[in-house]
mmCIF file of C-alpha atoms in Angstrom:
data_model
loop_
_atom_site.group_PDB
_atom_site.id
_atom_site.type_symbol
_atom_site.label_atom_id
_atom_site.label_comp_id
_atom_site.label_asym_id
_atom_site.label_seq_id
_atom_site.Cartn_x
_atom_site.Cartn_y
_atom_site.Cartn_z
ATOM 1 C CA MET C 1 0.024 -0.003 0.038
ATOM 2 C CA ILE C 2 1.083 3.601 -0.560
ATOM 3 C CA LYS C 3 1.989 5.498 2.592
ATOM 4 C CA VAL C 4 0.414 8.876 2.937
ATOM 5 C CA ASP C 5 1.979 11.603 5.047
ATOM 6 C CA LEU C 6 0.073 14.666 6.133
ATOM 7 C CA ILE C 7 2.140 17.803 6.718
ATOM 8 C CA THR C 8 -0.051 20.250 8.563
ATOM 9 C CA GLY C 9 0.354 23.512 10.436
ATOM 10 C CA PHE C 10 -1.206 26.899 10.685
ATOM 11 C CA LEU C 11 -0.841 29.570 8.002
ATOM 12 C CA GLY C 12 2.701 30.771 7.635
ATOM 13 C CA ALA C 13 4.159 28.124 9.897
ATOM 14 C CA GLY C 14 6.570 26.879 7.196
ATOM 15 C CA LYS C 15 4.882 23.755 5.769
ATOM 16 C CA THR C 16 6.120 24.344 2.191
ATOM 17 C CA THR C 17 9.650 24.983 3.331
ATOM 18 C CA PHE C 18 9.632 21.779 5.324
ATOM 19 C CA ILE C 19 8.188 19.758 2.380
ATOM 20 C CA LYS C 20 11.077 20.874 0.148
ATOM 21 C CA LYS C 21 13.537 19.414 2.577
ATOM 22 C CA TYR C 22 11.472 16.331 3.404
ATOM 23 C CA ALA C 23 10.897 15.478 -0.220
ATOM 24 C CA LYS C 24 14.540 15.784 -1.082
ATOM 25 C CA TYR C 25 15.385 13.464 1.734
ATOM 26 C CA LEU C 26 12.876 10.856 0.536
ATOM 27 C CA MET C 27 14.107 11.091 -2.994
ATOM 28 C CA ASP C 28 17.655 10.556 -1.702
ATOM 29 C CA GLN C 29 16.314 7.229 -0.330
ATOM 30 C CA SER C 30 15.285 6.353 -3.927
ATOM 31 C CA LEU C 31 11.582 6.765 -3.252
ATOM 32 C CA ALA C 32 9.064 7.913 -5.914
ATOM 33 C CA ILE C 33 6.795 10.519 -4.330
ATOM 34 C CA GLY C 34 3.702 12.531 -5.215
ATOM 35 C CA ILE C 35 2.958 15.827 -3.541
ATOM 36 C CA LEU C 36 -0.643 16.963 -3.248
ATOM 37 C CA GLU C 37 -1.221 20.579 -2.508
ATOM 38 C CA ASN C 38 -4.666 20.895 -0.973
ATOM 39 C CA ASP C 39 -4.942 24.638 -0.739
ATOM 40 C CA TYR C 40 -7.564 27.030 0.665
ATOM 41 C CA GLY C 41 -8.407 29.262 -2.275
ATOM 42 C CA ALA C 42 -8.505 29.327 -6.021
ATOM 43 C CA VAL C 43 -4.828 30.090 -6.711
ATOM 44 C CA ASN C 44 -2.153 27.672 -5.352
ATOM 45 C CA VAL C 45 0.969 29.791 -4.739
ATOM 46 C CA ASP C 46 2.598 27.111 -2.618
ATOM 47 C CA MET C 47 2.563 24.637 -5.495
ATOM 48 C CA MET C 48 4.550 27.197 -7.602
ATOM 49 C CA LEU C 49 7.138 27.233 -4.814
ATOM 50 C CA LEU C 50 7.644 23.506 -5.071
ATOM 51 C CA GLN C 51 8.278 23.469 -8.841
ATOM 52 C CA GLU C 52 11.995 22.734 -8.429
ATOM 53 C CA LEU C 53 11.068 19.285 -7.040
ATOM 54 C CA GLN C 54 9.259 18.217 -10.165
ATOM 55 C CA GLY C 55 11.108 15.399 -11.993
ATOM 56 C CA ASP C 56 11.404 11.684 -12.560
ATOM 57 C CA GLN C 57 11.000 10.961 -8.852
ATOM 58 C CA CYS C 58 8.486 13.564 -7.867
ATOM 59 C CA ASP C 59 5.152 14.765 -9.278
ATOM 60 C CA LEU C 60 3.116 17.714 -8.171
ATOM 61 C CA SER C 61 -0.657 17.870 -8.039
ATOM 62 C CA MET C 62 -3.147 20.258 -6.581
ATOM 63 C CA VAL C 63 -6.652 20.623 -5.249
ATOM 64 C CA ALA C 64 -7.774 24.327 -5.217
ATOM 65 C CA GLY C 65 -10.538 25.564 -3.053
ATOM 66 C CA ALA C 66 -12.942 28.386 -3.937
ATOM 67 C CA CYS C 67 -15.880 26.047 -3.619
ATOM 68 C CA ASP C 68 -18.068 24.622 -0.860
ATOM 69 C CA ALA C 69 -16.820 21.925 1.583
ATOM 70 C CA ASP C 70 -18.621 19.031 -0.187
ATOM 71 C CA CYS C 71 -17.219 20.016 -3.584
ATOM 72 C CA HIS C 72 -13.714 20.405 -2.110
ATOM 73 C CA ARG C 73 -13.912 16.988 -0.505
ATOM 74 C CA ARG C 74 -14.969 15.376 -3.849
ATOM 75 C CA ARG C 75 -12.039 17.051 -5.666
ATOM 76 C CA PHE C 76 -9.642 15.800 -2.894
ATOM 77 C CA LYS C 77 -10.915 12.261 -3.200
ATOM 78 C CA THR C 78 -10.853 12.233 -6.986
ATOM 79 C CA LYS C 79 -7.262 13.472 -7.030
ATOM 80 C CA LEU C 80 -6.159 10.796 -4.592
ATOM 81 C CA ILE C 81 -7.812 8.122 -6.697
ATOM 82 C CA ALA C 82 -5.821 9.346 -9.744
ATOM 83 C CA MET C 83 -2.628 9.466 -7.706
ATOM 84 C CA GLY C 84 -3.195 5.940 -6.395
ATOM 85 C CA MET C 85 -2.662 4.560 -9.915
ATOM 86 C CA SER C 86 0.653 6.374 -10.443
ATOM 87 C CA GLY C 87 3.039 3.994 -8.779
ATOM 88 C CA TYR C 88 4.237 6.250 -5.936
ATOM 89 C CA ASP C 89 5.998 4.867 -2.844
ATOM 90 C CA ARG C 90 4.732 7.733 -0.778
ATOM 91 C CA VAL C 91 2.351 10.639 -1.116
ATOM 92 C CA LEU C 92 2.786 13.934 0.756
ATOM 93 C CA ILE C 93 -0.280 16.024 1.436
ATOM 94 C CA GLU C 94 0.096 19.671 2.295
ATOM 95 C CA PRO C 95 -3.269 21.134 3.222
ATOM 96 C CA SER C 96 -3.990 24.735 3.808
ATOM 97 C CA GLY C 97 -3.283 26.080 7.295
ATOM 98 C CA ILE C 98 -7.091 26.331 7.555
ATOM 99 C CA PHE C 99 -7.841 22.649 7.533
ATOM 100 C CA ASP C 100 -9.822 20.239 9.751
ATOM 101 C CA VAL C 101 -7.568 17.180 10.132
ATOM 102 C CA ASP C 102 -10.499 14.824 10.404
ATOM 103 C CA GLU C 103 -11.185 15.409 6.690
ATOM 104 C CA PHE C 104 -7.871 13.709 5.979
ATOM 105 C CA TYR C 105 -8.721 10.523 7.916
ATOM 106 C CA ASP C 106 -12.346 10.428 6.712
ATOM 107 C CA VAL C 107 -11.370 10.440 3.041
ATOM 108 C CA LEU C 108 -8.655 7.805 3.399
ATOM 109 C CA TYR C 109 -11.090 5.383 5.025
ATOM 110 C CA GLU C 110 -13.511 5.577 2.032
ATOM 111 C CA GLU C 111 -13.685 3.127 -0.824
ATOM 112 C CA PRO C 112 -11.563 2.637 -2.927
ATOM 113 C CA LEU C 113 -8.888 4.694 -1.148
ATOM 114 C CA ASN C 114 -8.760 2.382 1.877
ATOM 115 C CA ARG C 115 -7.537 -0.385 -0.437
ATOM 116 C CA TRP C 116 -4.692 1.665 -1.902
ATOM 117 C CA TYR C 117 -3.487 3.941 0.880
ATOM 118 C CA GLU C 118 -2.385 3.658 4.532
ATOM 119 C CA THR C 119 -1.622 6.590 6.914
ATOM 120 C CA GLY C 120 2.082 6.978 7.233
ATOM 121 C CA ASN C 121 3.044 10.018 9.214
ATOM 122 C CA VAL C 122 1.186 13.047 10.509
ATOM 123 C CA ILE C 123 3.750 15.826 10.882
ATOM 124 C CA ALA C 124 2.715 19.166 12.473
ATOM 125 C CA ILE C 125 4.715 22.348 11.874
ATOM 126 C CA VAL C 126 4.342 24.939 14.602
ATOM 127 C CA ASP C 127 5.862 28.423 14.486
ATOM 128 C CA GLY C 128 8.467 28.633 17.346
ATOM 129 C CA GLY C 129 7.138 32.142 17.986
ATOM 130 C CA LEU C 130 3.469 31.273 17.975
ATOM 131 C CA GLU C 131 1.194 34.183 18.822
ATOM 132 C CA ASP C 132 -0.154 34.299 22.327
ATOM 133 C CA LYS C 133 -3.703 35.152 21.308
ATOM 134 C CA LEU C 134 -5.600 33.269 18.575
ATOM 135 C CA SER C 135 -9.321 33.300 17.850
ATOM 136 C CA GLU C 136 -11.453 30.477 19.258
ATOM 137 C CA GLN C 137 -11.613 28.862 15.814
ATOM 138 C CA SER C 138 -7.810 29.154 15.259
ATOM 139 C CA GLU C 139 -7.151 27.698 18.742
ATOM 140 C CA PHE C 140 -9.280 24.647 17.778
ATOM 141 C CA LEU C 141 -7.483 24.221 14.462
ATOM 142 C CA LEU C 142 -4.115 24.359 16.226
ATOM 143 C CA ALA C 143 -5.272 21.757 18.705
ATOM 144 C CA SER C 144 -6.675 19.424 16.012
ATOM 145 C CA GLN C 145 -3.474 19.645 13.962
ATOM 146 C CA ILE C 146 -1.069 18.801 16.869
ATOM 147 C CA ALA C 147 -3.258 16.304 18.741
ATOM 148 C CA GLY C 148 -2.681 13.410 16.398
ATOM 149 C CA ALA C 149 0.758 14.340 15.054
ATOM 150 C CA GLY C 150 3.412 11.651 15.429
ATOM 151 C CA THR C 151 6.057 14.363 14.936
ATOM 152 C CA ILE C 152 6.000 18.012 15.760
ATOM 153 C CA LEU C 153 8.661 20.407 14.468
ATOM 154 C CA LEU C 154 9.037 23.958 15.601
ATOM 155 C CA SER C 155 9.920 26.349 12.796
ATOM 156 C CA LYS C 156 11.903 29.600 12.704
ATOM 157 C CA THR C 157 13.712 28.614 15.888
ATOM 158 C CA ASP C 158 16.728 30.616 14.841
ATOM 159 C CA GLN C 159 14.589 33.721 15.083
ATOM 160 C CA CYS C 160 13.134 32.837 18.589
ATOM 161 C CA SER C 161 14.491 33.260 22.076
ATOM 162 C CA GLU C 162 14.303 30.366 24.482
ATOM 163 C CA GLU C 163 11.471 32.053 26.375
ATOM 164 C CA GLU C 164 9.466 32.448 23.083
ATOM 165 C CA ILE C 165 9.940 28.754 22.406
ATOM 166 C CA ASN C 166 8.914 27.719 25.948
ATOM 167 C CA ARG C 167 5.852 30.014 25.633
ATOM 168 C CA THR C 168 4.882 28.261 22.356
ATOM 169 C CA ILE C 169 5.087 24.869 24.081
ATOM 170 C CA ARG C 170 2.977 26.075 26.914
ATOM 171 C CA HIS C 171 0.477 27.489 24.414
ATOM 172 C CA MET C 172 0.283 24.107 22.655
ATOM 173 C CA ASN C 173 -0.358 22.365 25.991
ATOM 174 C CA CYS C 174 -3.121 24.863 26.877
ATOM 175 C CA ALA C 175 -4.741 24.164 23.455
ATOM 176 C CA MET C 176 -4.808 20.483 24.345
ATOM 177 C CA GLU C 177 -6.389 21.267 27.708
ATOM 178 C CA GLU C 178 -8.975 23.485 26.032
ATOM 179 C CA VAL C 179 -10.224 20.556 23.898
ATOM 180 C CA HIS C 180 -9.987 18.151 26.749
ATOM 181 C CA CYS C 181 -7.196 16.121 25.237
ATOM 182 C CA GLU C 182 -4.856 14.325 27.656
ATOM 183 C CA ARG C 183 -1.781 14.707 25.431
ATOM 184 C CA ARG C 184 0.989 17.071 26.537
ATOM 185 C CA PHE C 185 4.177 18.071 24.716
ATOM 186 C CA GLN C 186 7.786 18.688 25.708
ATOM 187 C CA ASP C 187 10.751 16.447 24.947
ATOM 188 C CA GLU C 188 9.264 14.842 21.774
ATOM 189 C CA ILE C 189 9.200 18.123 19.959
ATOM 190 C CA ILE C 190 11.999 18.626 17.396
ATOM 191 C CA CYS C 191 13.306 22.117 18.167
ATOM 192 C CA LYS C 192 16.281 22.846 16.012
ATOM 193 C CA ASP C 193 17.281 24.658 12.880
ATOM 194 C CA TRP C 194 16.077 22.583 9.886
ATOM 195 C CA ASP C 195 19.390 22.961 8.021
ATOM 196 C CA SER C 196 21.042 21.106 10.933
ATOM 197 C CA LEU C 197 18.723 18.067 10.862
ATOM 198 C CA THR C 198 20.763 14.890 10.808
ATOM 199 C CA ASP C 199 20.072 11.517 9.147
ATOM 200 C CA SER C 200 18.977 10.329 12.643
ATOM 201 C CA ASP C 201 16.469 13.210 12.808
ATOM 202 C CA TRP C 202 15.048 12.401 9.364
ATOM 203 C CA GLU C 203 14.702 8.732 10.285
ATOM 204 C CA LYS C 204 12.777 9.793 13.369
ATOM 205 C CA ILE C 205 10.511 11.969 11.204
ATOM 206 C CA THR C 206 9.895 9.374 8.556
ATOM 207 C CA SER C 207 8.938 6.787 11.197
ATOM 208 C CA GLY C 208 7.029 9.094 13.523
ATOM 209 C CA GLY C 209 3.585 7.689 12.547
ATOM 210 C CA TYR C 210 0.564 9.300 14.155
ATOM 211 C CA VAL C 211 -1.205 9.354 17.528
ATOM 212 C CA HIS C 212 -4.743 8.231 18.312
ATOM 213 C CA ALA C 213 -5.747 11.234 20.375
ATOM 214 C CA SER C 214 -9.135 11.910 21.741
ATOM 215 C CA TYR C 215 -10.471 15.461 22.056
ATOM 216 C CA VAL C 216 -13.665 17.433 21.961
ATOM 217 C CA LYS C 217 -14.672 18.363 18.386
ATOM 218 C CA LYS C 218 -15.600 21.962 17.737
ATOM 219 C CA PRO C 219 -17.125 22.259 14.287
ATOM 220 C CA LEU C 220 -16.090 25.266 12.257
ATOM 221 C CA GLU C 221 -18.719 27.958 11.853
ATOM 222 C CA GLU C 222 -21.167 27.367 9.072
ATOM 223 C CA GLU C 223 -20.301 30.736 7.672
ATOM 224 C CA ASN C 224 -16.579 30.337 7.956
ATOM 225 C CA ALA C 225 -14.859 33.498 9.228
ATOM 226 C CA TYR C 226 -11.728 32.589 7.181
ATOM 227 C CA SER C 227 -11.481 34.151 3.672
ATOM 228 C CA THR C 228 -9.011 35.097 1.033
ATOM 229 C CA GLN C 229 -8.571 38.193 -1.120
ATOM 230 C CA TYR C 230 -6.966 37.690 -4.582
ATOM 231 C CA TYR C 231 -5.242 40.155 -6.853
ATOM 232 C CA LEU C 232 -4.365 38.795 -10.279
ATOM 233 C CA GLY C 233 -2.221 40.719 -12.695
ATOM 234 C CA ILE C 234 -1.031 43.006 -9.893
ATOM 235 C CA HIS C 235 1.961 45.254 -10.547
ATOM 236 C CA LEU C 236 3.363 45.936 -7.020
ATOM 237 C CA PRO C 237 6.037 48.422 -6.256
ATOM 238 C CA SER C 238 9.591 47.195 -6.138
ATOM 239 C CA PRO C 239 11.343 46.553 -2.753
ATOM 240 C CA GLU C 240 13.302 49.762 -3.093
ATOM 241 C CA ASN C 241 10.075 51.682 -3.803
ATOM 242 C CA GLY C 242 8.258 50.668 -0.647
ATOM 243 C CA LEU C 243 6.879 47.148 -1.112
ATOM 244 C CA GLU C 244 7.600 46.061 2.480
ATOM 245 C CA THR C 245 6.093 49.253 3.869
ATOM 246 C CA LEU C 246 2.954 48.714 1.867
ATOM 247 C CA ILE C 247 2.516 45.123 3.055
ATOM 248 C CA ARG C 248 3.254 46.102 6.669
ATOM 249 C CA GLN C 249 0.684 48.872 6.571
ATOM 250 C CA VAL C 250 -2.032 46.346 5.379
ATOM 251 C CA MET C 251 -1.149 43.719 7.941
ATOM 252 C CA GLU C 252 -1.019 46.150 10.853
ATOM 253 C CA ASP C 253 -4.282 47.944 9.945
ATOM 254 C CA PRO C 254 -7.044 46.513 12.197
ATOM 255 C CA SER C 255 -9.700 47.829 9.908
ATOM 256 C CA CYS C 256 -8.512 45.361 7.280
ATOM 257 C CA GLY C 257 -9.438 42.367 9.548
ATOM 258 C CA ASN C 258 -7.251 39.767 11.187
ATOM 259 C CA ILE C 259 -4.694 39.106 8.471
ATOM 260 C CA PHE C 260 -2.594 35.925 8.881
ATOM 261 C CA ARG C 261 -0.596 35.908 5.704
ATOM 262 C CA ILE C 262 0.105 37.739 2.512
ATOM 263 C CA LYS C 263 1.873 35.789 -0.243
ATOM 264 C CA GLY C 264 2.475 36.006 -3.905
ATOM 265 C CA PHE C 265 5.048 37.022 -6.543
ATOM 266 C CA LEU C 266 6.540 40.226 -7.883
ATOM 267 C CA LYS C 267 8.346 40.955 -11.213
ATOM 268 C CA TRP C 268 11.634 42.406 -10.132
ATOM 269 C CA LYS C 269 14.560 43.887 -12.021
ATOM 270 C CA SER C 270 17.655 43.317 -9.926
ATOM 271 C CA GLY C 271 19.851 45.661 -11.828
ATOM 272 C CA ALA C 272 17.734 48.619 -10.766
ATOM 273 C CA ASP C 273 19.337 48.756 -7.331
ATOM 274 C CA GLN C 274 22.880 47.542 -6.553
ATOM 275 C CA ASP C 275 22.292 47.358 -2.778
ATOM 276 C CA LEU C 276 19.210 45.141 -3.334
ATOM 277 C CA SER C 277 21.197 42.911 -5.713
ATOM 278 C CA GLU C 278 23.770 42.400 -2.957
ATOM 279 C CA GLU C 279 21.003 41.636 -0.458
ATOM 280 C CA PHE C 280 19.869 38.729 -2.666
ATOM 281 C CA SER C 281 23.261 37.698 -3.826
ATOM 282 C CA ALA C 282 22.842 34.271 -2.121
ATOM 283 C CA GLN C 283 19.984 33.289 -4.508
ATOM 284 C CA PRO C 284 20.074 29.747 -5.960
ATOM 285 C CA GLU C 285 22.122 29.391 -9.209
ATOM 286 C CA ASP C 286 19.105 28.465 -11.258
ATOM 287 C CA ALA C 287 16.921 31.297 -9.897
ATOM 288 C CA SER C 288 15.844 34.054 -12.211
ATOM 289 C CA PRO C 289 16.301 37.623 -11.050
ATOM 290 C CA GLY C 290 13.031 38.444 -12.767
ATOM 291 C CA TRP C 291 10.835 37.313 -9.851
ATOM 292 C CA LEU C 292 10.586 37.642 -6.068
ATOM 293 C CA GLU C 293 8.543 35.439 -3.773
ATOM 294 C CA ILE C 294 6.554 37.432 -1.255
ATOM 295 C CA ASN C 295 5.772 35.671 2.060
ATOM 296 C CA ALA C 296 4.601 37.839 4.866
ATOM 297 C CA THR C 297 3.178 37.188 8.329
ATOM 298 C CA ARG C 298 2.674 39.703 11.116
ATOM 299 C CA LYS C 299 6.097 38.900 12.508
ATOM 300 C CA ASN C 300 8.162 38.688 9.328
ATOM 301 C CA ILE C 301 8.195 39.832 5.717
ATOM 302 C CA ARG C 302 10.323 37.632 3.398
ATOM 303 C CA LEU C 303 11.315 38.513 -0.179
ATOM 304 C CA GLU C 304 13.321 35.885 -1.936
ATOM 305 C CA PRO C 305 14.345 35.354 -5.582
ATOM 306 C CA ILE C 306 12.537 32.554 -7.341
ATOM 307 C CA ALA C 307 12.867 30.943 -10.838
ATOM 308 C CA LYS C 308 9.237 31.296 -11.878
ATOM 309 C CA GLY C 309 6.267 33.297 -10.676
ATOM 310 C CA GLN C 310 2.960 34.870 -11.537
ATOM 311 C CA GLU C 311 1.694 38.308 -10.919
ATOM 312 C CA VAL C 312 -0.613 37.405 -8.075
ATOM 313 C CA LEU C 313 -1.035 38.464 -4.448
ATOM 314 C CA ILE C 314 -3.219 36.660 -1.906
ATOM 315 C CA VAL C 315 -4.330 37.972 1.496
ATOM 316 C CA ILE C 316 -5.574 35.332 3.938
ATOM 317 C CA GLY C 317 -7.197 35.934 7.333
ATOM 318 C CA GLU C 318 -10.290 36.101 9.480
ATOM 319 C CA ASN C 319 -13.183 38.542 8.995
ATOM 320 C CA LEU C 320 -11.352 40.410 6.178
ATOM 321 C CA ASN C 321 -12.648 43.819 5.143
ATOM 322 C CA LYS C 322 -12.143 43.451 1.384
ATOM 323 C CA GLU C 323 -13.099 47.075 0.594
ATOM 324 C CA LYS C 324 -10.442 48.347 3.009
ATOM 325 C CA ILE C 325 -7.831 45.947 1.677
ATOM 326 C CA ASP C 326 -8.739 46.995 -1.894
ATOM 327 C CA SER C 327 -7.990 50.634 -0.954
ATOM 328 C CA TYR C 328 -4.355 49.706 -0.439
ATOM 329 C CA PHE C 329 -3.831 47.647 -3.573
ATOM 330 C CA ALA C 330 -6.351 49.167 -6.112
ATOM 331 C CA ALA C 331 -3.674 51.507 -7.623
ATOM 332 C CA TYR C 332 -1.484 48.521 -8.527
ATOM 333 C CA VAL C 333 -4.133 46.261 -10.191
#
């Protein structure tokens, strides 16, 4: 049977970055893998970030949202049926950060998927500097993602103090208590820079499995507070002309709603600014200077060169005020 690994975590936690490293490790073990991007929304930016993995040992597939829950579930199942006939050794599923983990188990137990697939690992990625205050829905999603994880990795630990990391672990344990789950975390969490992961660490991750955890289910609201705002064909200002300032203004404006993440791509001419060229001098050899990846959370705005992109920007959050967000970006669309 084909093993299926679920890599979950809240928006901006670092799932895509982890999958790049995880997939490369698996391919080094001579495994053929399929990656299924199960995104929340109509445009899958994360799949574009994984293009460098595409090759003889790795295929990329996607299920986009922008439809109701039943439609999304049918698309998810249909895609898994197609992938089940492709001869993979392992399938990696990256859902959106807005994802009820029970959907994963429910679909795998349905015919004919239960004859082709078996659950391999549930891997949860948690930001080492997790915010202290999340909404009730977000707290439940965090709890549901970590409760059954066989392996939990903290991300961005190089940017976090020891106290921030300890606070994040306490937050995770409080989330367990809130849903009446007996599980608690401490020593089993992998808390180290991902570039320093050893073969022993990777062996632990690939054999981490999953946990049968019992907790009180809290259904998501019928009218889900989570939403996305898309801007296609957007011509954003360059980094030297105020891009970071613009993004920060939107994210810090409470009248825009509770924004979790802004991501997308920008056409960028590196020769326009020598200092900026030096800042991105460590770009991969095969990267084109014509594009920058935009990946912003409230704590960090990251701009990195990427080989391919598309003029798109996506704003993701709770209770978004689309008219207010439009007022910031309208001049660039």
